[in-house]
Coordinates of C-alpha atoms in Angstrom, one line a residue:
M1 CA 118.8 -0.1 6.8
L2 CA 116.0 -0.5 4.4
S3 CA 113.7 1.9 6.7
K4 CA 116.2 4.7 6.0
L5 CA 116.5 4.0 2.4
L6 CA 112.5 4.2 2.3
Q7 CA 112.6 7.4 4.2
E8 CA 114.8 9.1 1.4
Y9 CA 112.1 7.9 -1.1
N10 CA 109.1 10.0 0.6
F11 CA 108.2 7.7 3.3
S12 CA 107.9 8.9 6.8
P13 CA 109.6 6.5 9.4
R14 CA 106.3 5.1 10.7
E15 CA 105.4 4.7 6.6
A16 CA 108.7 2.7 6.3
K17 CA 108.1 0.6 9.4
I18 CA 104.3 -0.4 8.3
Y19 CA 105.3 -0.8 4.7
L20 CA 108.0 -3.2 5.7
T21 CA 106.0 -5.1 8.1
C22 CA 103.0 -5.5 5.6
L23 CA 105.8 -6.7 3.0
E24 CA 107.1 -9.4 5.6
F25 CA 104.0 -10.7 6.8
G26 CA 101.9 -10.1 3.5
E27 CA 98.1 -9.2 3.4
D28 CA 96.5 -8.6 6.9
V29 CA 93.8 -6.9 9.1
V30 CA 95.2 -3.5 10.5
S31 CA 95.3 -4.8 14.1
S32 CA 97.5 -7.5 13.3
I33 CA 99.7 -5.1 11.3
A34 CA 99.7 -2.7 14.3
R35 CA 100.8 -5.5 16.4
R36 CA 103.7 -6.6 14.5
A37 CA 104.8 -3.0 13.8
G38 CA 104.6 -2.1 17.2
E39 CA 102.2 1.1 16.6
N40 CA 99.0 2.4 17.5
R41 CA 96.1 0.4 15.4
V42 CA 94.4 4.0 14.8
T43 CA 97.8 5.5 13.5
T44 CA 98.5 2.3 11.4
Y45 CA 94.8 2.6 10.0
S46 CA 95.7 6.0 9.0
I47 CA 99.2 5.3 7.6
L48 CA 97.7 2.6 5.5
K49 CA 94.8 5.0 3.8
D50 CA 97.4 7.3 3.2
L51 CA 99.6 4.7 1.4
A52 CA 96.8 3.2 -0.5
Q53 CA 95.7 6.8 -1.9
R54 CA 99.3 7.0 -2.8
G55 CA 99.1 3.5 -4.8
M56 CA 101.6 1.9 -2.4
A57 CA 99.1 -0.4 -0.7
N58 CA 95.8 -2.1 -1.5
E59 CA 92.8 -2.4 0.8
I60 CA 90.8 -5.7 0.0
I61 CA 87.3 -6.4 2.1
K62 CA 86.9 -10.3 2.6
N63 CA 84.2 -11.3 5.1
K64 CA 83.4 -7.7 5.8
K65 CA 86.7 -7.2 7.1
K66 CA 89.6 -4.7 5.6
Y67 CA 92.7 -6.4 4.7
Y68 CA 95.9 -4.4 3.4
S69 CA 98.5 -5.5 1.5
V70 CA 101.4 -3.6 0.1
I71 CA 102.7 -3.6 -3.4
S72 CA 106.0 -5.5 -4.2
P73 CA 109.5 -3.5 -4.0
Q74 CA 109.6 -4.1 -7.9
K75 CA 106.7 -1.9 -8.6
L76 CA 107.6 0.7 -5.8
L77 CA 111.0 1.0 -7.7
K78 CA 108.8 1.1 -11.2
K79 CA 106.7 4.1 -9.8
Q80 CA 109.8 5.9 -8.4
E81 CA 111.2 5.5 -11.9
E82 CA 108.4 6.9 -13.7
K83 CA 108.1 10.1 -11.5
F84 CA 112.1 10.4 -12.1
K85 CA 111.0 10.2 -16.0
E86 CA 108.3 12.7 -15.5
L87 CA 110.4 15.4 -13.8
K88 CA 113.1 15.0 -16.3
K89 CA 110.6 15.6 -19.2
A90 CA 109.2 18.5 -17.2
L91 CA 112.8 20.2 -16.6
P92 CA 113.9 22.6 -19.4
E93 CA 116.9 21.5 -21.6

């Protein structure tokens, strides 16, 4: 159900799966995230890079390894609310 809801807010099915996996297990390396999500490691890496560029994930380097985490649902909701406000302001009366 959460995956479907995220898809309504500009997430692809795979992005939603990766986001929810990261949310459940917290900060981790790409290989672990991919294994838990049942996705290919290269695909998972690409998705996480894209989510990071969109401000929905964070990349942290520890001991020369890249770890990823995602923003909290509250921050995600706040981002969506800000986008809605911008759209509302941009539309003519």
